[in-house]
């Protein structure tokens, strides 16, 4: 009995002396959006003002963050994400790369408006030069709303950015207790909490009980394995999107070419079909050196090369499974490296 008591005492004193595990250092870069939004009343879930709450207040509102990481915050921008621009992306990417190069930074969380969150996530997925976790997070309800989703989303994103399980997974999106890959996630609903989805290919995992659980990984190259480097860039080549629809004509294509675009994403109907009134405008754009990428407005599926158009003959590129807004990002970055349609097509099958 005495021996048992002594050994229990010994075990418990050894346990008491074990050092606490080191908390990861996570930097929150705040850019605005609904997660930092405020409404007139607690039931205001539409018609509120995005991007009004500062990063220190966001952090203070979730004291539980201190249990999962040493958190610091920086206000990088304070905007609604419909105003996110190429210039914002370059500033953000450079800041992320500078922070992740520091040995005392283990991961980054970026708070962001949900409207263009998937675009910023994919841009960073292609240009961040680190395997450390980068997690984008937003909220569908403003901070003042009943059952606001921002605090739990922020908590989940910080613990994900602090987790060794998230290392090397590419840029992640943490919303609604789910982990999504930057390349494939998209906003699917104007206002519901489960808006962020990866239809067909599926999310990467869940966050439950303060732990991330991964079940799959994106197979496309990202972060340290891409050929893109924004460190010396102060602008990106102009690329715009033309939307396919019944009765479409050449006006938008001609206008973008006249404005000096270097590339056009054609978000065609179905498998990227081109209306006969648009084909001459696209051909003429290509003859002037503009790169044409055929994408689809459908949002799912592989865009078949030489399917609904003879891409070899037209010298067009196809977007593979990227939606039009992400195809625009990859084409801009591709144009920083090459004007060869063969090379650009390779990139669309690689990233
Ligand atoms: C925005 O994208 O900035 C507004 C909408 C949102 O964050 O949900």
Short mmCIF file of C-alpha atoms and ligand atoms in Angstrom, two decimals:
data_model
loop_
_atom_site.label_atom_id
_atom_site.label_comp_id
_atom_site.label_asym_id
_atom_site.label_seq_id
_atom_site.Cartn_x
_atom_site.Cartn_y
_atom_site.Cartn_z
CA UNK A 1 0.00 0.00 0.00
CA UNK A 2 2.80 2.35 1.03
CA UNK A 3 4.72 1.47 -2.16
CA UNK A 4 1.62 2.26 -4.27
CA UNK A 5 1.21 5.61 -2.51
CA UNK A 6 4.86 6.50 -3.08
CA UNK A 7 4.74 5.58 -6.74
CA UNK A 8 1.48 7.53 -7.29
CA UNK A 9 3.03 10.52 -5.53
CA UNK A 10 6.12 10.20 -7.72
CA UNK A 11 4.08 9.99 -10.93
CA UNK A 12 1.94 12.97 -10.02
CA UNK A 13 4.95 15.12 -9.07
CA UNK A 14 6.68 14.22 -12.33
CA UNK A 15 3.47 15.15 -14.20
CA UNK A 16 3.25 18.44 -12.34
CA UNK A 17 6.79 19.34 -13.42
CA UNK A 18 6.37 18.48 -17.13
CA UNK A 19 6.79 21.70 -19.13
CA UNK A 20 3.67 23.04 -20.82
CA UNK A 21 3.78 22.44 -24.59
CA UNK A 22 4.97 25.50 -26.49
CA UNK A 23 2.09 27.44 -27.98
CA UNK A 24 2.47 28.27 -31.66
CA UNK A 25 2.87 31.91 -32.69
CA UNK A 26 0.08 32.90 -35.03
CA UNK A 27 -0.29 36.30 -36.69
CA UNK A 28 -3.77 37.46 -37.66
CA UNK A 29 -3.74 39.75 -40.69
CA UNK A 30 -7.06 41.55 -40.82
CA UNK A 31 -8.43 42.85 -44.12
CA UNK A 32 -12.07 43.70 -43.25
CA UNK A 33 -15.25 41.99 -44.43
CA UNK A 34 -18.34 40.86 -42.56
CA UNK A 35 -16.30 39.17 -39.84
CA UNK A 36 -15.38 42.76 -38.92
CA UNK A 37 -18.83 44.09 -39.75
CA UNK A 38 -21.48 45.70 -37.56
CA UNK A 39 -25.24 45.98 -37.93
CA UNK A 40 -27.83 48.31 -36.42
CA UNK A 41 -29.40 45.55 -34.27
CA UNK A 42 -28.66 41.98 -33.21
CA UNK A 43 -31.08 40.71 -35.84
CA UNK A 44 -29.47 42.68 -38.67
CA UNK A 45 -27.96 39.94 -40.83
CA UNK A 46 -28.27 41.81 -44.12
CA UNK A 47 -27.80 45.50 -44.84
CA UNK A 48 -25.03 45.86 -42.24
CA UNK A 49 -21.70 47.63 -42.68
CA UNK A 50 -18.69 45.44 -43.41
CA UNK A 51 -15.15 46.24 -42.24
CA UNK A 52 -15.69 48.45 -39.20
CA UNK A 53 -14.18 46.46 -36.30
CA UNK A 54 -10.39 46.54 -35.87
CA UNK A 55 -8.17 43.49 -35.46
CA UNK A 56 -7.47 44.07 -31.75
CA UNK A 57 -11.21 44.07 -31.02
CA UNK A 58 -11.65 40.87 -33.04
CA UNK A 59 -8.94 39.20 -30.97
CA UNK A 60 -10.31 40.56 -27.68
CA UNK A 61 -13.75 39.18 -28.49
CA UNK A 62 -12.37 35.63 -28.47
CA UNK A 63 -10.28 35.20 -25.28
CA UNK A 64 -10.15 31.44 -26.00
CA UNK A 65 -7.56 32.20 -28.72
CA UNK A 66 -4.92 32.56 -25.99
CA UNK A 67 -5.36 28.87 -25.13
CA UNK A 68 -4.42 27.66 -28.59
CA UNK A 69 -1.75 30.12 -29.76
CA UNK A 70 0.23 33.23 -28.98
CA UNK A 71 -1.78 35.56 -31.17
CA UNK A 72 -0.78 38.96 -32.51
CA UNK A 73 -2.74 41.06 -34.97
CA UNK A 74 -2.05 43.46 -37.81
CA UNK A 75 -4.61 45.55 -39.65
CA UNK A 76 -3.45 45.22 -43.25
CA UNK A 77 -6.57 46.70 -44.88
CA UNK A 78 -10.08 47.55 -43.70
CA UNK A 79 -12.25 46.93 -46.76
CA UNK A 80 -15.28 45.04 -47.96
CA UNK A 81 -13.88 42.31 -50.15
CA UNK A 82 -15.62 43.41 -53.36
CA UNK A 83 -12.94 46.11 -53.32
CA UNK A 84 -10.05 43.65 -53.12
CA UNK A 85 -7.65 44.39 -55.99
CA UNK A 86 -4.47 43.01 -57.54
CA UNK A 87 -2.56 45.71 -55.65
CA UNK A 88 -4.04 44.58 -52.32
CA UNK A 89 -3.03 40.99 -53.17
CA UNK A 90 0.57 41.94 -53.86
CA UNK A 91 0.84 43.84 -50.58
CA UNK A 92 -0.76 40.97 -48.68
CA UNK A 93 1.37 38.24 -50.29
CA UNK A 94 4.58 40.15 -49.58
CA UNK A 95 3.57 40.63 -45.95
CA UNK A 96 2.65 36.94 -45.59
CA UNK A 97 5.97 35.85 -47.10
CA UNK A 98 7.94 38.25 -44.90
CA UNK A 99 6.19 37.03 -41.74
CA UNK A 100 6.51 33.34 -42.59
CA UNK A 101 10.23 33.79 -43.22
CA UNK A 102 10.59 34.69 -39.54
CA UNK A 103 11.44 31.69 -37.34
CA UNK A 104 9.17 33.01 -34.59
CA UNK A 105 6.03 32.90 -36.78
CA UNK A 106 4.38 29.47 -37.06
CA UNK A 107 1.24 30.31 -39.00
CA UNK A 108 -0.96 33.05 -40.37
CA UNK A 109 -4.69 33.69 -40.29
CA UNK A 110 -6.19 36.20 -42.70
CA UNK A 111 -9.60 37.61 -41.85
CA UNK A 112 -11.38 38.53 -45.07
CA UNK A 113 -14.74 39.37 -46.57
CA UNK A 114 -16.38 36.26 -47.94
CA UNK A 115 -17.27 37.65 -51.36
CA UNK A 116 -13.78 37.33 -52.84
CA UNK A 117 -12.20 35.19 -50.12
CA UNK A 118 -11.77 32.22 -52.47
CA UNK A 119 -9.83 34.42 -54.92
CA UNK A 120 -7.40 35.77 -52.33
CA UNK A 121 -6.95 32.23 -51.01
CA UNK A 122 -6.06 30.87 -54.46
CA UNK A 123 -3.75 33.80 -55.23
CA UNK A 124 -1.84 33.16 -52.01
CA UNK A 125 -1.86 29.40 -52.67
CA UNK A 126 0.15 30.16 -55.82
CA UNK A 127 2.58 32.74 -54.43
CA UNK A 128 3.25 32.03 -50.73
CA UNK A 129 6.74 30.62 -50.38
CA UNK A 130 6.39 28.63 -47.19
CA UNK A 131 4.98 25.33 -45.99
CA UNK A 132 3.72 26.96 -42.78
CA UNK A 133 -0.08 27.14 -42.48
CA UNK A 134 -1.96 30.07 -43.99
CA UNK A 135 -5.68 30.05 -43.21
CA UNK A 136 -8.32 32.41 -44.58
CA UNK A 137 -11.44 33.02 -42.57
CA UNK A 138 -14.55 35.14 -42.83
CA UNK A 139 -18.05 35.21 -41.47
CA UNK A 140 -21.48 35.20 -43.02
CA UNK A 141 -22.99 37.22 -40.18
CA UNK A 142 -21.67 40.54 -38.82
CA UNK A 143 -20.04 40.61 -35.40
CA UNK A 144 -23.15 42.21 -33.83
CA UNK A 145 -25.60 39.52 -35.01
CA UNK A 146 -27.28 36.87 -32.89
CA UNK A 147 -25.28 33.66 -33.36
CA UNK A 148 -22.53 35.48 -35.24
CA UNK A 149 -20.24 32.90 -36.85
CA UNK A 150 -17.12 35.09 -36.79
CA UNK A 151 -15.84 34.22 -33.28
CA UNK A 152 -15.99 30.43 -33.72
CA UNK A 153 -14.61 30.68 -37.26
CA UNK A 154 -11.73 32.82 -35.96
CA UNK A 155 -11.05 30.38 -33.12
CA UNK A 156 -11.04 27.42 -35.54
CA UNK A 157 -8.79 29.20 -38.01
CA UNK A 158 -6.23 30.08 -35.31
CA UNK A 159 -6.08 26.54 -34.01
CA UNK A 160 -5.73 25.31 -37.60
CA UNK A 161 -2.91 27.77 -38.30
CA UNK A 162 -1.24 26.60 -35.07
CA UNK A 163 -1.55 22.92 -35.96
CA UNK A 164 1.37 20.86 -37.33
CA UNK A 165 -1.32 18.91 -39.26
CA UNK A 166 -1.88 21.96 -41.46
CA UNK A 167 1.78 22.28 -42.52
CA UNK A 168 2.37 21.73 -46.24
CA UNK A 169 -1.34 21.56 -47.10
CA UNK A 170 -1.40 24.78 -49.13
CA UNK A 171 -3.57 27.75 -48.28
CA UNK A 172 -6.67 26.68 -46.35
CA UNK A 173 -10.09 28.15 -45.71
CA UNK A 174 -11.74 27.51 -42.33
CA UNK A 175 -15.46 28.27 -42.20
CA UNK A 176 -18.43 26.55 -40.59
CA UNK A 177 -16.27 23.90 -38.84
CA UNK A 178 -14.90 22.74 -42.20
CA UNK A 179 -11.44 22.89 -43.78
CA UNK A 180 -11.38 23.65 -47.52
CA UNK A 181 -8.59 23.88 -50.10
CA UNK A 182 -7.95 27.29 -51.66
CA UNK A 183 -7.95 25.98 -55.23
CA UNK A 184 -11.34 24.34 -55.07
CA UNK A 185 -13.46 26.10 -52.47
CA UNK A 186 -16.13 28.52 -53.62
CA UNK A 187 -18.87 30.65 -52.10
CA UNK A 188 -22.13 28.94 -53.04
CA UNK A 189 -24.81 30.90 -51.21
CA UNK A 190 -25.40 34.62 -50.71
CA UNK A 191 -26.06 34.39 -46.99
CA UNK A 192 -26.23 30.99 -45.30
CA UNK A 193 -23.57 29.85 -42.83
CA UNK A 194 -22.65 26.81 -44.96
CA UNK A 195 -21.94 28.95 -48.00
CA UNK A 196 -18.31 27.81 -48.44
CA UNK A 197 -18.20 24.48 -50.21
CA UNK A 198 -16.10 22.36 -52.50
CA UNK A 199 -18.82 20.74 -54.57
CA UNK A 200 -18.02 17.32 -56.04
CA UNK A 201 -14.33 17.16 -55.03
CA UNK A 202 -15.09 17.73 -51.35
CA UNK A 203 -13.60 19.56 -48.40
CA UNK A 204 -10.32 18.50 -46.82
CA UNK A 205 -11.66 17.90 -43.34
CA UNK A 206 -13.40 19.16 -40.22
CA UNK A 207 -12.56 21.04 -37.05
CA UNK A 208 -14.20 19.43 -34.07
CA UNK A 209 -13.51 19.63 -30.35
CA UNK A 210 -10.64 22.09 -30.94
CA UNK A 211 -8.86 19.68 -33.31
CA UNK A 212 -8.46 19.63 -37.07
CA UNK A 213 -9.22 16.31 -38.80
CA UNK A 214 -7.90 15.95 -42.35
CA UNK A 215 -9.31 13.31 -44.73
CA UNK A 216 -7.95 14.33 -48.14
CA UNK A 217 -5.48 16.69 -49.82
CA UNK A 218 -5.56 18.75 -52.98
CA UNK A 219 -3.33 17.10 -55.60
CA UNK A 220 -2.35 20.30 -57.45
CA UNK A 221 0.97 22.01 -56.80
CA UNK A 222 0.91 25.01 -54.50
CA UNK A 223 3.02 27.41 -52.38
CA UNK A 224 6.69 26.33 -52.36
CA UNK A 225 6.15 24.10 -55.42
CA UNK A 226 4.93 26.80 -57.82
CA UNK A 227 7.03 28.78 -60.29
CA UNK A 228 5.47 32.13 -59.35
CA UNK A 229 7.30 34.82 -57.43
CA UNK A 230 5.70 38.14 -56.60
CA UNK A 231 8.57 39.57 -54.58
CA UNK A 232 9.65 41.98 -57.33
CA UNK A 233 6.20 42.68 -58.81
CA UNK A 234 4.37 45.97 -58.35
CA UNK A 235 1.48 45.15 -60.72
CA UNK A 236 -0.13 42.18 -62.46
CA UNK A 237 -1.04 41.91 -66.16
CA UNK A 238 -4.60 43.03 -66.94
CA UNK A 239 -6.97 40.08 -67.32
CA UNK A 240 -10.77 40.31 -67.33
CA UNK A 241 -13.71 37.92 -67.51
CA UNK A 242 -16.36 37.80 -70.22
CA UNK A 243 -19.58 36.04 -69.20
CA UNK A 244 -21.43 33.79 -71.65
CA UNK A 245 -25.22 34.00 -71.92
CA UNK A 246 -28.04 33.84 -74.48
CA UNK A 247 -27.89 36.70 -77.00
CA UNK A 248 -24.26 37.48 -76.12
CA UNK A 249 -22.32 39.64 -78.58
CA UNK A 250 -18.72 40.79 -79.07
CA UNK A 251 -18.98 44.11 -77.15
CA UNK A 252 -17.30 43.01 -73.92
CA UNK A 253 -14.42 41.22 -75.66
CA UNK A 254 -13.77 44.19 -77.95
CA UNK A 255 -13.90 46.61 -75.01
CA UNK A 256 -11.38 44.62 -72.97
CA UNK A 257 -9.01 44.38 -75.92
CA UNK A 258 -9.34 48.13 -76.56
CA UNK A 259 -8.58 48.74 -72.87
CA UNK A 260 -5.29 46.88 -73.28
CA UNK A 261 -6.03 43.55 -71.58
CA UNK A 262 -3.31 40.93 -71.90
CA UNK A 263 -5.72 38.09 -71.27
CA UNK A 264 -9.43 37.29 -71.32
CA UNK A 265 -11.21 34.52 -69.44
CA UNK A 266 -14.30 33.48 -71.37
CA UNK A 267 -16.78 31.97 -68.87
CA UNK A 268 -18.79 30.19 -71.51
CA UNK A 269 -22.05 28.29 -71.21
CA UNK A 270 -21.89 24.53 -70.62
CA UNK A 271 -18.47 23.09 -71.46
CA UNK A 272 -17.19 26.57 -72.31
CA UNK A 273 -19.10 26.92 -75.58
CA UNK A 274 -18.49 30.02 -77.67
CA UNK A 275 -21.41 31.83 -79.32
CA UNK A 276 -20.81 32.37 -83.04
CA UNK A 277 -21.08 36.16 -82.58
CA UNK A 278 -18.24 36.08 -80.03
CA UNK A 279 -15.82 33.83 -81.93
CA UNK A 280 -14.58 36.52 -84.39
CA UNK A 281 -13.89 38.93 -81.50
CA UNK A 282 -11.94 36.28 -79.59
CA UNK A 283 -10.00 35.27 -82.72
CA UNK A 284 -9.12 38.86 -83.43
CA UNK A 285 -8.08 39.38 -79.79
CA UNK A 286 -5.79 36.35 -80.02
CA UNK A 287 -4.27 37.69 -83.25
CA UNK A 288 -3.42 40.87 -81.32
CA UNK A 289 -1.56 38.76 -78.74
CA UNK A 290 -4.27 38.55 -76.08
CA UNK A 291 -4.36 35.13 -74.36
CA UNK A 292 -7.83 33.58 -74.38
CA UNK A 293 -8.75 31.04 -71.71
CA UNK A 294 -11.98 29.11 -72.08
CA UNK A 295 -13.68 28.49 -68.71
CA UNK A 296 -17.27 27.64 -67.87
CA UNK A 297 -19.97 29.54 -66.04
CA UNK A 298 -21.34 26.16 -64.80
CA UNK A 299 -18.91 25.99 -61.89
CA UNK A 300 -18.22 22.25 -61.90
CA UNK A 301 -16.40 19.84 -64.18
CA UNK A 302 -13.38 19.70 -66.46
CA UNK A 303 -13.32 22.11 -69.39
CA UNK A 304 -12.54 19.73 -72.25
CA UNK A 305 -9.68 20.91 -74.48
CA UNK A 306 -10.72 20.75 -78.16
CA UNK A 307 -14.24 19.86 -77.02
CA UNK A 308 -16.69 22.69 -77.74
CA UNK A 309 -14.03 24.63 -79.68
CA UNK A 310 -10.90 23.69 -81.61
CA UNK A 311 -8.44 25.14 -79.11
CA UNK A 312 -5.40 23.89 -81.03
CA UNK A 313 -6.50 25.76 -84.16
CA UNK A 314 -7.68 28.88 -82.29
CA UNK A 315 -4.58 28.83 -80.07
CA UNK A 316 -6.75 29.09 -76.95
CA UNK A 317 -6.13 27.68 -73.48
CA UNK A 318 -8.68 25.81 -71.35
CA UNK A 319 -9.20 26.38 -67.62
CA UNK A 320 -9.37 22.71 -66.58
CA UNK A 321 -11.58 22.71 -63.43
CA UNK A 322 -10.88 26.29 -62.32
CA UNK A 323 -13.86 28.62 -62.15
CA UNK A 324 -13.54 31.85 -64.10
CA UNK A 325 -12.48 34.02 -61.15
CA UNK A 326 -9.67 31.62 -60.25
CA UNK A 327 -8.69 31.15 -63.89
CA UNK A 328 -8.18 34.94 -64.00
CA UNK A 329 -5.69 34.69 -61.15
CA UNK A 330 -3.70 31.85 -62.68
CA UNK A 331 -3.61 33.59 -66.07
CA UNK A 332 -2.32 36.83 -64.52
CA UNK A 333 0.47 34.94 -62.78
CA UNK A 334 1.19 32.86 -65.87
CA UNK A 335 1.58 36.07 -67.89
CA UNK A 336 4.29 37.22 -65.50
CA UNK A 337 6.34 34.25 -66.78
CA UNK A 338 5.42 33.62 -70.42
CA UNK A 339 3.22 34.45 -73.42
CA UNK A 340 3.33 30.91 -74.78
CA UNK A 341 -0.12 29.30 -74.91
CA UNK A 342 1.50 25.86 -74.68
CA UNK A 343 3.26 26.84 -71.45
CA UNK A 344 0.16 28.53 -70.06
CA UNK A 345 -1.89 25.40 -70.81
CA UNK A 346 0.70 23.35 -68.92
CA UNK A 347 0.26 25.67 -65.93
CA UNK A 348 -3.53 25.22 -66.02
CA UNK A 349 -2.99 21.45 -65.80
CA UNK A 350 -0.41 21.85 -63.02
CA UNK A 351 -1.93 24.30 -60.51
C1 LIG B 1 -17.33 41.18 -47.98
O1 LIG B 1 -17.02 40.27 -48.75
O2 LIG B 1 -16.50 42.00 -47.58
C2 LIG B 1 -18.73 41.34 -47.51
C3 LIG B 1 -19.44 40.05 -47.36
C4 LIG B 1 -18.85 39.14 -46.35
O3 LIG B 1 -17.78 39.31 -45.79
O4 LIG B 1 -19.54 38.11 -46.07
#
